């Protein structure tokens, strides 16, 4: 059994039932849109965000129908943002298969993303889940701001560690924070302010760790949910490169920045030069060290909760992130 399967163990049956409900919630009478949605939902992925909703609900109370609605809402809006992200990044693949924008072109992809976004909002209103809607609206706002800020900083090839972590908090952490907040608030049991803060801090650290993992994999050539090398192709400066640049000479820094600046869609040769530089300056090793530190922080934040299979799974989730 893999670590992820072990993590899913306590809520495995809930995830199966949720997947069926998720598919049903997105049914439409528009044939082309129905094809696209069918194409999307068959790519189950790791279901990290619904998983967090269910585990957080189990950690803080009892999983119920509101928990299911929260998981469906989270995944609907998350899927919409992924479609839009692929259009922005000109990505040709998602989770190992052709992306929506590659198969149906950008115009239809954007409209499909808009449909899912509006469907999620209407789904929340239908059941009067206003608190869920408030949490996710804030998360989507933060994600959009983070993406735009990263594009702005990348365009001038300047990004400090502090700015990088703020972007990660907005782009990845904000949605994971919303997931645990929705899970916890979906139960009938109220939790203390300190427990709410601990759960927030856990998801914050987890979100940063998850994105650092993704950034590392973009350099080491393993398959992730997105196309390999996409960050470099789109001139995105991430933690491995930030660390490498901090430990390079002025001449090396100028050379790397020149390679990024000259290539609107950076060439394979330039990518290799930058990758070699990152490895030589131990950018990957330092990024992995920071990843481990964030995972340790996430685990410590869970100590305020009583022992349970849900708590164990959330702790093991940090181990899975480190082993990917």
PDB file of C-alpha atoms in Angstrom:
ATOM      1  CA  UNK A   1       0.000   0.000   0.000  1.00  0.00           C
ATOM      2  CA  UNK A   2       1.367   3.466  -0.947  1.00  0.00           C
ATOM      3  CA  UNK A   3       1.569   6.299   1.582  1.00  0.00           C
ATOM      4  CA  UNK A   4      -1.237   8.140  -0.218  1.00  0.00           C
ATOM      5  CA  UNK A   5      -3.527   5.097  -0.097  1.00  0.00           C
ATOM      6  CA  UNK A   6      -2.753   4.839   3.606  1.00  0.00           C
ATOM      7  CA  UNK A   7      -3.616   8.533   4.029  1.00  0.00           C
ATOM      8  CA  UNK A   8      -6.935   8.018   2.235  1.00  0.00           C
ATOM      9  CA  UNK A   9      -7.774   4.945   4.344  1.00  0.00           C
ATOM     10  CA  UNK A  10     -10.073   6.530   6.985  1.00  0.00           C
ATOM     11  CA  UNK A  11     -12.163   8.323   4.330  1.00  0.00           C
ATOM     12  CA  UNK A  12     -11.804   5.929   1.384  1.00  0.00           C
ATOM     13  CA  UNK A  13     -15.511   5.100   1.247  1.00  0.00           C
ATOM     14  CA  UNK A  14     -16.425   8.765   1.552  1.00  0.00           C
ATOM     15  CA  UNK A  15     -14.129   9.608  -1.370  1.00  0.00           C
ATOM     16  CA  UNK A  16     -15.796   6.944  -3.528  1.00  0.00           C
ATOM     17  CA  UNK A  17     -19.264   8.239  -2.708  1.00  0.00           C
ATOM     18  CA  UNK A  18     -18.116  11.827  -3.218  1.00  0.00           C
ATOM     19  CA  UNK A  19     -16.720  11.042  -6.685  1.00  0.00           C
ATOM     20  CA  UNK A  20     -20.113   9.792  -7.831  1.00  0.00           C
ATOM     21  CA  UNK A  21     -21.888  12.860  -6.442  1.00  0.00           C
ATOM     22  CA  UNK A  22     -19.276  15.146  -7.984  1.00  0.00           C
ATOM     23  CA  UNK A  23     -19.919  13.720 -11.456  1.00  0.00           C
ATOM     24  CA  UNK A  24     -23.681  14.047 -11.022  1.00  0.00           C
ATOM     25  CA  UNK A  25     -23.399  17.665  -9.856  1.00  0.00           C
ATOM     26  CA  UNK A  26     -21.731  18.688 -13.131  1.00  0.00           C
ATOM     27  CA  UNK A  27     -24.154  17.119 -15.606  1.00  0.00           C
ATOM     28  CA  UNK A  28     -25.286  19.440 -18.382  1.00  0.00           C
ATOM     29  CA  UNK A  29     -27.534  19.275 -21.449  1.00  0.00           C
ATOM     30  CA  UNK A  30     -24.945  20.962 -23.679  1.00  0.00           C
ATOM     31  CA  UNK A  31     -23.249  18.124 -25.542  1.00  0.00           C
ATOM     32  CA  UNK A  32     -19.819  19.674 -26.077  1.00  0.00           C
ATOM     33  CA  UNK A  33     -19.664  20.856 -22.475  1.00  0.00           C
ATOM     34  CA  UNK A  34     -20.757  17.409 -21.302  1.00  0.00           C
ATOM     35  CA  UNK A  35     -17.901  15.837 -23.312  1.00  0.00           C
ATOM     36  CA  UNK A  36     -15.404  18.220 -21.719  1.00  0.00           C
ATOM     37  CA  UNK A  37     -16.682  17.533 -18.200  1.00  0.00           C
ATOM     38  CA  UNK A  38     -16.615  13.789 -18.808  1.00  0.00           C
ATOM     39  CA  UNK A  39     -13.037  14.180 -20.062  1.00  0.00           C
ATOM     40  CA  UNK A  40     -12.177  16.086 -16.882  1.00  0.00           C
ATOM     41  CA  UNK A  41     -13.820  13.935 -14.228  1.00  0.00           C
ATOM     42  CA  UNK A  42     -12.312  10.700 -15.495  1.00  0.00           C
ATOM     43  CA  UNK A  43      -8.946  12.176 -14.466  1.00  0.00           C
ATOM     44  CA  UNK A  44      -9.389  11.534 -10.770  1.00  0.00           C
ATOM     45  CA  UNK A  45      -5.912  12.672  -9.823  1.00  0.00           C
ATOM     46  CA  UNK A  46      -4.907  12.465  -6.181  1.00  0.00           C
ATOM     47  CA  UNK A  47      -8.085  14.186  -4.886  1.00  0.00           C
ATOM     48  CA  UNK A  48      -5.929  16.110  -2.409  1.00  0.00           C
ATOM     49  CA  UNK A  49      -8.429  18.893  -1.784  1.00  0.00           C
ATOM     50  CA  UNK A  50     -11.540  16.732  -1.197  1.00  0.00           C
ATOM     51  CA  UNK A  51      -9.296  14.491   0.909  1.00  0.00           C
ATOM     52  CA  UNK A  52      -8.379  17.465   3.110  1.00  0.00           C
ATOM     53  CA  UNK A  53     -12.037  18.422   3.481  1.00  0.00           C
ATOM     54  CA  UNK A  54     -13.001  14.917   4.678  1.00  0.00           C
ATOM     55  CA  UNK A  55      -9.982  14.404   6.947  1.00  0.00           C
ATOM     56  CA  UNK A  56     -10.451  17.823   8.571  1.00  0.00           C
ATOM     57  CA  UNK A  57     -14.122  17.090   9.167  1.00  0.00           C
ATOM     58  CA  UNK A  58     -13.233  13.756  10.771  1.00  0.00           C
ATOM     59  CA  UNK A  59     -10.538  15.423  12.853  1.00  0.00           C
ATOM     60  CA  UNK A  60     -12.928  18.066  14.215  1.00  0.00           C
ATOM     61  CA  UNK A  61     -16.254  16.262  14.345  1.00  0.00           C
ATOM     62  CA  UNK A  62     -18.377  13.969  12.185  1.00  0.00           C
ATOM     63  CA  UNK A  63     -18.486  13.747   8.377  1.00  0.00           C
ATOM     64  CA  UNK A  64     -21.967  14.539   7.037  1.00  0.00           C
ATOM     65  CA  UNK A  65     -23.799  15.753   3.937  1.00  0.00           C
ATOM     66  CA  UNK A  66     -22.448  19.294   4.339  1.00  0.00           C
ATOM     67  CA  UNK A  67     -18.942  17.827   4.217  1.00  0.00           C
ATOM     68  CA  UNK A  68     -19.777  16.219   0.879  1.00  0.00           C
ATOM     69  CA  UNK A  69     -21.123  19.492  -0.459  1.00  0.00           C
ATOM     70  CA  UNK A  70     -17.985  21.281   0.693  1.00  0.00           C
ATOM     71  CA  UNK A  71     -15.763  18.733  -1.059  1.00  0.00           C
ATOM     72  CA  UNK A  72     -17.769  19.025  -4.281  1.00  0.00           C
ATOM     73  CA  UNK A  73     -17.641  22.826  -4.181  1.00  0.00           C
ATOM     74  CA  UNK A  74     -13.886  22.849  -3.559  1.00  0.00           C
ATOM     75  CA  UNK A  75     -13.135  20.475  -6.409  1.00  0.00           C
ATOM     76  CA  UNK A  76     -15.470  22.255  -8.842  1.00  0.00           C
ATOM     77  CA  UNK A  77     -13.786  25.608  -8.292  1.00  0.00           C
ATOM     78  CA  UNK A  78     -10.322  24.048  -8.212  1.00  0.00           C
ATOM     79  CA  UNK A  79     -10.949  22.322 -11.558  1.00  0.00           C
ATOM     80  CA  UNK A  80     -12.063  25.653 -13.047  1.00  0.00           C
ATOM     81  CA  UNK A  81      -8.817  27.310 -11.926  1.00  0.00           C
ATOM     82  CA  UNK A  82      -6.740  24.450 -13.387  1.00  0.00           C
ATOM     83  CA  UNK A  83      -8.361  24.911 -16.803  1.00  0.00           C
ATOM     84  CA  UNK A  84      -7.647  28.639 -16.697  1.00  0.00           C
ATOM     85  CA  UNK A  85      -4.078  28.009 -15.483  1.00  0.00           C
ATOM     86  CA  UNK A  86      -3.402  25.738 -18.470  1.00  0.00           C
ATOM     87  CA  UNK A  87      -4.613  28.456 -20.827  1.00  0.00           C
ATOM     88  CA  UNK A  88      -2.390  31.059 -19.126  1.00  0.00           C
ATOM     89  CA  UNK A  89       0.635  28.721 -19.197  1.00  0.00           C
ATOM     90  CA  UNK A  90      -0.093  27.386 -22.715  1.00  0.00           C
ATOM     91  CA  UNK A  91       0.154  23.895 -21.189  1.00  0.00           C
ATOM     92  CA  UNK A  92      -0.399  20.926 -23.462  1.00  0.00           C
ATOM     93  CA  UNK A  93      -0.838  18.312 -20.726  1.00  0.00           C
ATOM     94  CA  UNK A  94      -2.517  17.913 -17.372  1.00  0.00           C
ATOM     95  CA  UNK A  95      -2.067  14.757 -15.273  1.00  0.00           C
ATOM     96  CA  UNK A  96      -0.397  12.970 -18.140  1.00  0.00           C
ATOM     97  CA  UNK A  97      -3.120  13.561 -20.740  1.00  0.00           C
ATOM     98  CA  UNK A  98      -3.827  16.375 -23.197  1.00  0.00           C
ATOM     99  CA  UNK A  99      -5.151  19.547 -21.572  1.00  0.00           C
ATOM    100  CA  UNK A 100      -8.573  21.017 -22.340  1.00  0.00           C
ATOM    101  CA  UNK A 101      -7.070  24.029 -24.143  1.00  0.00           C
ATOM    102  CA  UNK A 102      -4.907  21.754 -26.309  1.00  0.00           C
ATOM    103  CA  UNK A 103      -7.828  19.535 -27.350  1.00  0.00           C
ATOM    104  CA  UNK A 104     -10.599  22.162 -27.668  1.00  0.00           C
ATOM    105  CA  UNK A 105      -8.496  25.366 -27.971  1.00  0.00           C
ATOM    106  CA  UNK A 106      -8.331  28.351 -25.640  1.00  0.00           C
ATOM    107  CA  UNK A 107     -11.733  29.939 -26.248  1.00  0.00           C
ATOM    108  CA  UNK A 108     -13.676  26.810 -25.345  1.00  0.00           C
ATOM    109  CA  UNK A 109     -11.319  26.066 -22.433  1.00  0.00           C
ATOM    110  CA  UNK A 110     -11.894  29.508 -20.910  1.00  0.00           C
ATOM    111  CA  UNK A 111     -15.670  29.150 -21.316  1.00  0.00           C
ATOM    112  CA  UNK A 112     -15.583  25.671 -19.764  1.00  0.00           C
ATOM    113  CA  UNK A 113     -13.626  27.074 -16.817  1.00  0.00           C
ATOM    114  CA  UNK A 114     -16.133  29.912 -16.478  1.00  0.00           C
ATOM    115  CA  UNK A 115     -18.993  27.409 -16.513  1.00  0.00           C
ATOM    116  CA  UNK A 116     -17.444  25.346 -13.711  1.00  0.00           C
ATOM    117  CA  UNK A 117     -16.768  28.472 -11.678  1.00  0.00           C
ATOM    118  CA  UNK A 118     -20.372  29.658 -11.993  1.00  0.00           C
ATOM    119  CA  UNK A 119     -21.687  26.125 -11.391  1.00  0.00           C
ATOM    120  CA  UNK A 120     -19.780  25.963  -8.144  1.00  0.00           C
ATOM    121  CA  UNK A 121     -21.118  29.326  -7.000  1.00  0.00           C
ATOM    122  CA  UNK A 122     -24.692  28.330  -7.824  1.00  0.00           C
ATOM    123  CA  UNK A 123     -24.225  24.972  -6.078  1.00  0.00           C
ATOM    124  CA  UNK A 124     -23.256  26.773  -2.872  1.00  0.00           C
ATOM    125  CA  UNK A 125     -26.209  29.155  -3.149  1.00  0.00           C
ATOM    126  CA  UNK A 126     -28.612  26.293  -3.843  1.00  0.00           C
ATOM    127  CA  UNK A 127     -27.864  24.769  -0.440  1.00  0.00           C
ATOM    128  CA  UNK A 128     -27.310  28.123   1.288  1.00  0.00           C
ATOM    129  CA  UNK A 129     -23.705  27.222   2.102  1.00  0.00           C
ATOM    130  CA  UNK A 130     -22.794  30.883   2.408  1.00  0.00           C
ATOM    131  CA  UNK A 131     -19.848  30.306   4.723  1.00  0.00           C
ATOM    132  CA  UNK A 132     -18.287  27.869   2.233  1.00  0.00           C
ATOM    133  CA  UNK A 133     -18.830  30.410  -0.515  1.00  0.00           C
ATOM    134  CA  UNK A 134     -17.168  33.156   1.519  1.00  0.00           C
ATOM    135  CA  UNK A 135     -14.108  30.980   2.245  1.00  0.00           C
ATOM    136  CA  UNK A 136     -13.670  29.875  -1.361  1.00  0.00           C
ATOM    137  CA  UNK A 137     -14.308  33.300  -2.873  1.00  0.00           C
ATOM    138  CA  UNK A 138     -11.484  34.646  -0.715  1.00  0.00           C
ATOM    139  CA  UNK A 139      -9.242  31.743  -1.771  1.00  0.00           C
ATOM    140  CA  UNK A 140      -9.903  32.253  -5.512  1.00  0.00           C
ATOM    141  CA  UNK A 141      -9.238  35.992  -5.102  1.00  0.00           C
ATOM    142  CA  UNK A 142      -5.911  35.248  -3.409  1.00  0.00           C
ATOM    143  CA  UNK A 143      -4.967  32.683  -6.062  1.00  0.00           C
ATOM    144  CA  UNK A 144      -5.616  35.176  -8.867  1.00  0.00           C
ATOM    145  CA  UNK A 145      -3.625  37.889  -7.110  1.00  0.00           C
ATOM    146  CA  UNK A 146      -0.763  35.465  -6.481  1.00  0.00           C
ATOM    147  CA  UNK A 147      -0.615  34.401 -10.115  1.00  0.00           C
ATOM    148  CA  UNK A 148      -0.636  37.997 -11.351  1.00  0.00           C
ATOM    149  CA  UNK A 149       2.011  39.022  -8.828  1.00  0.00           C
ATOM    150  CA  UNK A 150       4.248  36.129  -9.882  1.00  0.00           C
ATOM    151  CA  UNK A 151       3.859  37.116 -13.535  1.00  0.00           C
ATOM    152  CA  UNK A 152       4.749  40.702 -12.656  1.00  0.00           C
ATOM    153  CA  UNK A 153       7.885  39.709 -10.730  1.00  0.00           C
ATOM    154  CA  UNK A 154       8.941  37.150 -13.337  1.00  0.00           C
ATOM    155  CA  UNK A 155       8.692  39.757 -16.077  1.00  0.00           C
ATOM    156  CA  UNK A 156      11.487  41.749 -14.407  1.00  0.00           C
ATOM    157  CA  UNK A 157      13.328  38.564 -13.320  1.00  0.00           C
ATOM    158  CA  UNK A 158      13.354  39.653  -9.684  1.00  0.00           C
ATOM    159  CA  UNK A 159      11.911  37.558  -6.868  1.00  0.00           C
ATOM    160  CA  UNK A 160      13.104  37.351  -3.272  1.00  0.00           C
ATOM    161  CA  UNK A 161      12.458  34.422  -0.925  1.00  0.00           C
ATOM    162  CA  UNK A 162       9.898  36.493   0.999  1.00  0.00           C
ATOM    163  CA  UNK A 163       8.016  37.372  -2.182  1.00  0.00           C
ATOM    164  CA  UNK A 164       8.171  33.755  -3.350  1.00  0.00           C
ATOM    165  CA  UNK A 165       6.623  32.444  -0.120  1.00  0.00           C
ATOM    166  CA  UNK A 166       3.908  35.079  -0.224  1.00  0.00           C
ATOM    167  CA  UNK A 167       3.050  33.964  -3.764  1.00  0.00           C
ATOM    168  CA  UNK A 168       2.937  30.330  -2.600  1.00  0.00           C
ATOM    169  CA  UNK A 169       0.648  31.262   0.263  1.00  0.00           C
ATOM    170  CA  UNK A 170      -1.739  32.927  -2.177  1.00  0.00           C
ATOM    171  CA  UNK A 171      -1.527  30.454  -5.071  1.00  0.00           C
ATOM    172  CA  UNK A 172      -1.550  27.120  -3.222  1.00  0.00           C
ATOM    173  CA  UNK A 173      -1.856  27.695   0.513  1.00  0.00           C
ATOM    174  CA  UNK A 174      -5.038  29.772   0.330  1.00  0.00           C
ATOM    175  CA  UNK A 175      -7.068  26.967  -1.263  1.00  0.00           C
ATOM    176  CA  UNK A 176      -5.743  24.282   1.104  1.00  0.00           C
ATOM    177  CA  UNK A 177      -6.563  26.561   4.034  1.00  0.00           C
ATOM    178  CA  UNK A 178     -10.101  26.902   2.680  1.00  0.00           C
ATOM    179  CA  UNK A 179     -10.333  23.092   2.407  1.00  0.00           C
ATOM    180  CA  UNK A 180      -9.548  22.475   6.082  1.00  0.00           C
ATOM    181  CA  UNK A 181     -11.748  25.372   7.184  1.00  0.00           C
ATOM    182  CA  UNK A 182     -14.656  24.019   5.156  1.00  0.00           C
ATOM    183  CA  UNK A 183     -14.096  20.509   6.504  1.00  0.00           C
ATOM    184  CA  UNK A 184     -13.987  21.694  10.098  1.00  0.00           C
ATOM    185  CA  UNK A 185     -17.003  24.007   9.752  1.00  0.00           C
ATOM    186  CA  UNK A 186     -19.087  21.357   7.961  1.00  0.00           C
ATOM    187  CA  UNK A 187     -19.458  19.403  11.219  1.00  0.00           C
ATOM    188  CA  UNK A 188     -21.997  20.207  13.910  1.00  0.00           C
ATOM    189  CA  UNK A 189     -19.250  20.393  16.522  1.00  0.00           C
ATOM    190  CA  UNK A 190     -17.616  23.750  17.192  1.00  0.00           C
ATOM    191  CA  UNK A 191     -13.874  23.907  17.798  1.00  0.00           C
ATOM    192  CA  UNK A 192     -11.854  26.382  19.835  1.00  0.00           C
ATOM    193  CA  UNK A 193     -10.166  29.427  18.365  1.00  0.00           C
ATOM    194  CA  UNK A 194      -6.750  27.896  19.099  1.00  0.00           C
ATOM    195  CA  UNK A 195      -7.709  24.698  17.245  1.00  0.00           C
ATOM    196  CA  UNK A 196      -8.970  26.742  14.291  1.00  0.00           C
ATOM    197  CA  UNK A 197      -5.656  28.603  14.194  1.00  0.00           C
ATOM    198  CA  UNK A 198      -3.684  25.350  14.427  1.00  0.00           C
ATOM    199  CA  UNK A 199      -5.618  23.923  11.484  1.00  0.00           C
ATOM    200  CA  UNK A 200      -5.034  27.131   9.519  1.00  0.00           C
ATOM    201  CA  UNK A 201      -1.305  27.004  10.282  1.00  0.00           C
ATOM    202  CA  UNK A 202      -1.166  23.320   9.313  1.00  0.00           C
ATOM    203  CA  UNK A 203      -2.735  24.000   5.909  1.00  0.00           C
ATOM    204  CA  UNK A 204      -0.526  27.070   5.396  1.00  0.00           C
ATOM    205  CA  UNK A 205       2.654  25.023   5.940  1.00  0.00           C
ATOM    206  CA  UNK A 206       1.267  22.125   3.908  1.00  0.00           C
ATOM    207  CA  UNK A 207       0.404  24.408   0.986  1.00  0.00           C
ATOM    208  CA  UNK A 208       3.901  25.872   0.833  1.00  0.00           C
ATOM    209  CA  UNK A 209       5.462  22.393   1.116  1.00  0.00           C
ATOM    210  CA  UNK A 210       3.205  21.060  -1.650  1.00  0.00           C
ATOM    211  CA  UNK A 211       4.166  23.848  -4.038  1.00  0.00           C
ATOM    212  CA  UNK A 212       7.885  23.574  -3.253  1.00  0.00           C
ATOM    213  CA  UNK A 213       7.588  19.864  -4.110  1.00  0.00           C
ATOM    214  CA  UNK A 214       5.998  20.818  -7.429  1.00  0.00           C
ATOM    215  CA  UNK A 215       8.726  23.369  -8.115  1.00  0.00           C
ATOM    216  CA  UNK A 216      11.459  20.804  -7.395  1.00  0.00           C
ATOM    217  CA  UNK A 217       9.858  18.218  -9.677  1.00  0.00           C
ATOM    218  CA  UNK A 218       9.826  20.762 -12.496  1.00  0.00           C
ATOM    219  CA  UNK A 219      13.633  20.655 -12.332  1.00  0.00           C
ATOM    220  CA  UNK A 220      14.341  16.987 -11.668  1.00  0.00           C
ATOM    221  CA  UNK A 221      12.234  15.683 -14.548  1.00  0.00           C
ATOM    222  CA  UNK A 222       9.537  13.648 -12.822  1.00  0.00           C
ATOM    223  CA  UNK A 223       5.921  13.706 -13.908  1.00  0.00           C
ATOM    224  CA  UNK A 224       3.576  15.932 -11.912  1.00  0.00           C
ATOM    225  CA  UNK A 225       0.064  17.146 -12.561  1.00  0.00           C
ATOM    226  CA  UNK A 226       1.405  19.656 -15.077  1.00  0.00           C
ATOM    227  CA  UNK A 227       3.793  19.515 -18.021  1.00  0.00           C
ATOM    228  CA  UNK A 228       7.437  18.894 -17.064  1.00  0.00           C
ATOM    229  CA  UNK A 229       9.666  21.995 -17.281  1.00  0.00           C
ATOM    230  CA  UNK A 230       6.668  24.306 -17.577  1.00  0.00           C
ATOM    231  CA  UNK A 231       7.948  26.791 -14.999  1.00  0.00           C
ATOM    232  CA  UNK A 232      11.187  27.342 -16.897  1.00  0.00           C
ATOM    233  CA  UNK A 233       9.406  27.537 -20.250  1.00  0.00           C
ATOM    234  CA  UNK A 234       7.241  30.306 -18.826  1.00  0.00           C
ATOM    235  CA  UNK A 235      10.214  32.077 -17.179  1.00  0.00           C
ATOM    236  CA  UNK A 236       8.861  31.473 -13.667  1.00  0.00           C
ATOM    237  CA  UNK A 237      11.417  31.901 -10.913  1.00  0.00           C
ATOM    238  CA  UNK A 238      10.884  29.301  -8.176  1.00  0.00           C
ATOM    239  CA  UNK A 239      12.710  28.309  -4.984  1.00  0.00           C
ATOM    240  CA  UNK A 240      15.442  26.040  -6.479  1.00  0.00           C
ATOM    241  CA  UNK A 241      16.492  28.861  -8.822  1.00  0.00           C
ATOM    242  CA  UNK A 242      16.189  31.517  -6.106  1.00  0.00           C
ATOM    243  CA  UNK A 243      18.543  29.535  -3.871  1.00  0.00           C
ATOM    244  CA  UNK A 244      20.953  28.935  -6.756  1.00  0.00           C
ATOM    245  CA  UNK A 245      21.036  32.614  -7.723  1.00  0.00           C
ATOM    246  CA  UNK A 246      21.728  33.579  -4.099  1.00  0.00           C
ATOM    247  CA  UNK A 247      24.856  31.415  -4.162  1.00  0.00           C
ATOM    248  CA  UNK A 248      26.073  32.312  -7.648  1.00  0.00           C
ATOM    249  CA  UNK A 249      28.588  34.949  -8.691  1.00  0.00           C
ATOM    250  CA  UNK A 250      27.421  38.218 -10.225  1.00  0.00           C
ATOM    251  CA  UNK A 251      28.576  36.963 -13.626  1.00  0.00           C
ATOM    252  CA  UNK A 252      26.604  33.717 -13.241  1.00  0.00           C
ATOM    253  CA  UNK A 253      23.495  35.591 -12.128  1.00  0.00           C
ATOM    254  CA  UNK A 254      23.659  37.912 -15.132  1.00  0.00           C
ATOM    255  CA  UNK A 255      24.142  34.942 -17.477  1.00  0.00           C
ATOM    256  CA  UNK A 256      21.089  33.108 -16.094  1.00  0.00           C
ATOM    257  CA  UNK A 257      18.954  36.241 -16.176  1.00  0.00           C
ATOM    258  CA  UNK A 258      20.100  36.861 -19.744  1.00  0.00           C
ATOM    259  CA  UNK A 259      19.022  33.363 -20.775  1.00  0.00           C
ATOM    260  CA  UNK A 260      15.591  33.914 -19.220  1.00  0.00           C
ATOM    261  CA  UNK A 261      15.214  37.396 -20.688  1.00  0.00           C
ATOM    262  CA  UNK A 262      16.168  36.437 -24.243  1.00  0.00           C
ATOM    263  CA  UNK A 263      13.776  33.515 -24.483  1.00  0.00           C
ATOM    264  CA  UNK A 264      10.076  34.309 -24.462  1.00  0.00           C
ATOM    265  CA  UNK A 265       9.540  30.557 -24.656  1.00  0.00           C
ATOM    266  CA  UNK A 266      12.855  29.337 -23.299  1.00  0.00           C
ATOM    267  CA  UNK A 267      14.747  26.830 -25.455  1.00  0.00           C
ATOM    268  CA  UNK A 268      15.667  23.285 -24.428  1.00  0.00           C
ATOM    269  CA  UNK A 269      19.356  24.221 -24.498  1.00  0.00           C
ATOM    270  CA  UNK A 270      18.818  27.195 -22.187  1.00  0.00           C
ATOM    271  CA  UNK A 271      16.699  25.061 -19.857  1.00  0.00           C
ATOM    272  CA  UNK A 272      19.575  22.587 -19.536  1.00  0.00           C
ATOM    273  CA  UNK A 273      22.054  25.355 -18.729  1.00  0.00           C
ATOM    274  CA  UNK A 274      19.751  26.696 -16.015  1.00  0.00           C
ATOM    275  CA  UNK A 275      19.062  23.211 -14.621  1.00  0.00           C
ATOM    276  CA  UNK A 276      22.793  22.465 -14.448  1.00  0.00           C
ATOM    277  CA  UNK A 277      23.367  25.778 -12.670  1.00  0.00           C
ATOM    278  CA  UNK A 278      20.608  25.011 -10.132  1.00  0.00           C
ATOM    279  CA  UNK A 279      22.107  21.582  -9.384  1.00  0.00           C
ATOM    280  CA  UNK A 280      25.657  22.943  -9.188  1.00  0.00           C
ATOM    281  CA  UNK A 281      24.648  25.624  -6.673  1.00  0.00           C
ATOM    282  CA  UNK A 282      22.645  23.035  -4.661  1.00  0.00           C
ATOM    283  CA  UNK A 283      19.334  24.799  -5.274  1.00  0.00           C
ATOM    284  CA  UNK A 284      17.487  21.462  -5.286  1.00  0.00           C
ATOM    285  CA  UNK A 285      19.080  20.287  -2.026  1.00  0.00           C
ATOM    286  CA  UNK A 286      18.285  23.543  -0.252  1.00  0.00           C
ATOM    287  CA  UNK A 287      14.706  23.512  -1.555  1.00  0.00           C
ATOM    288  CA  UNK A 288      14.269  19.948  -0.272  1.00  0.00           C
ATOM    289  CA  UNK A 289      15.566  21.016   3.150  1.00  0.00           C
ATOM    290  CA  UNK A 290      13.003  23.811   3.262  1.00  0.00           C
ATOM    291  CA  UNK A 291      10.298  21.370   2.140  1.00  0.00           C
ATOM    292  CA  UNK A 292      11.144  19.060   5.051  1.00  0.00           C
ATOM    293  CA  UNK A 293      11.102  21.977   7.480  1.00  0.00           C
ATOM    294  CA  UNK A 294       7.618  23.057   6.362  1.00  0.00           C
ATOM    295  CA  UNK A 295       6.355  19.479   6.694  1.00  0.00           C
ATOM    296  CA  UNK A 296       7.725  19.256  10.233  1.00  0.00           C
ATOM    297  CA  UNK A 297       5.965  22.520  11.067  1.00  0.00           C
ATOM    298  CA  UNK A 298       2.701  21.186   9.633  1.00  0.00           C
ATOM    299  CA  UNK A 299       2.941  18.043  11.771  1.00  0.00           C
ATOM    300  CA  UNK A 300       3.602  20.033  14.956  1.00  0.00           C
ATOM    301  CA  UNK A 301       0.501  22.167  14.377  1.00  0.00           C
ATOM    302  CA  UNK A 302      -1.684  19.058  14.634  1.00  0.00           C
ATOM    303  CA  UNK A 303      -0.521  18.241  18.175  1.00  0.00           C
ATOM    304  CA  UNK A 304      -3.361  20.254  19.727  1.00  0.00           C
ATOM    305  CA  UNK A 305      -5.856  17.690  18.389  1.00  0.00           C
ATOM    306  CA  UNK A 306      -6.582  14.377  20.137  1.00  0.00           C
ATOM    307  CA  UNK A 307      -5.160  11.202  18.620  1.00  0.00           C
ATOM    308  CA  UNK A 308      -7.320   9.722  15.844  1.00  0.00           C
ATOM    309  CA  UNK A 309      -6.988   7.981  12.503  1.00  0.00           C
ATOM    310  CA  UNK A 310      -7.742  11.331  10.826  1.00  0.00           C
ATOM    311  CA  UNK A 311      -4.887  13.053  12.638  1.00  0.00           C
ATOM    312  CA  UNK A 312      -2.547  10.198  11.696  1.00  0.00           C
ATOM    313  CA  UNK A 313      -3.569  10.509   8.044  1.00  0.00           C
ATOM    314  CA  UNK A 314      -2.982  14.259   7.995  1.00  0.00           C
ATOM    315  CA  UNK A 315       0.477  13.725   9.470  1.00  0.00           C
ATOM    316  CA  UNK A 316       1.209  11.010   6.905  1.00  0.00           C
ATOM    317  CA  UNK A 317       0.171  13.415   4.160  1.00  0.00           C
ATOM    318  CA  UNK A 318       3.281  15.455   4.944  1.00  0.00           C
ATOM    319  CA  UNK A 319       5.379  12.284   4.581  1.00  0.00           C
ATOM    320  CA  UNK A 320       3.829  11.601   1.157  1.00  0.00           C
ATOM    321  CA  UNK A 321       4.710  15.114  -0.011  1.00  0.00           C
ATOM    322  CA  UNK A 322       8.348  14.529   0.914  1.00  0.00           C
ATOM    323  CA  UNK A 323       8.570  11.150  -0.811  1.00  0.00           C
ATOM    324  CA  UNK A 324       7.024  12.147  -4.152  1.00  0.00           C
TER     325      UNK A 324
END
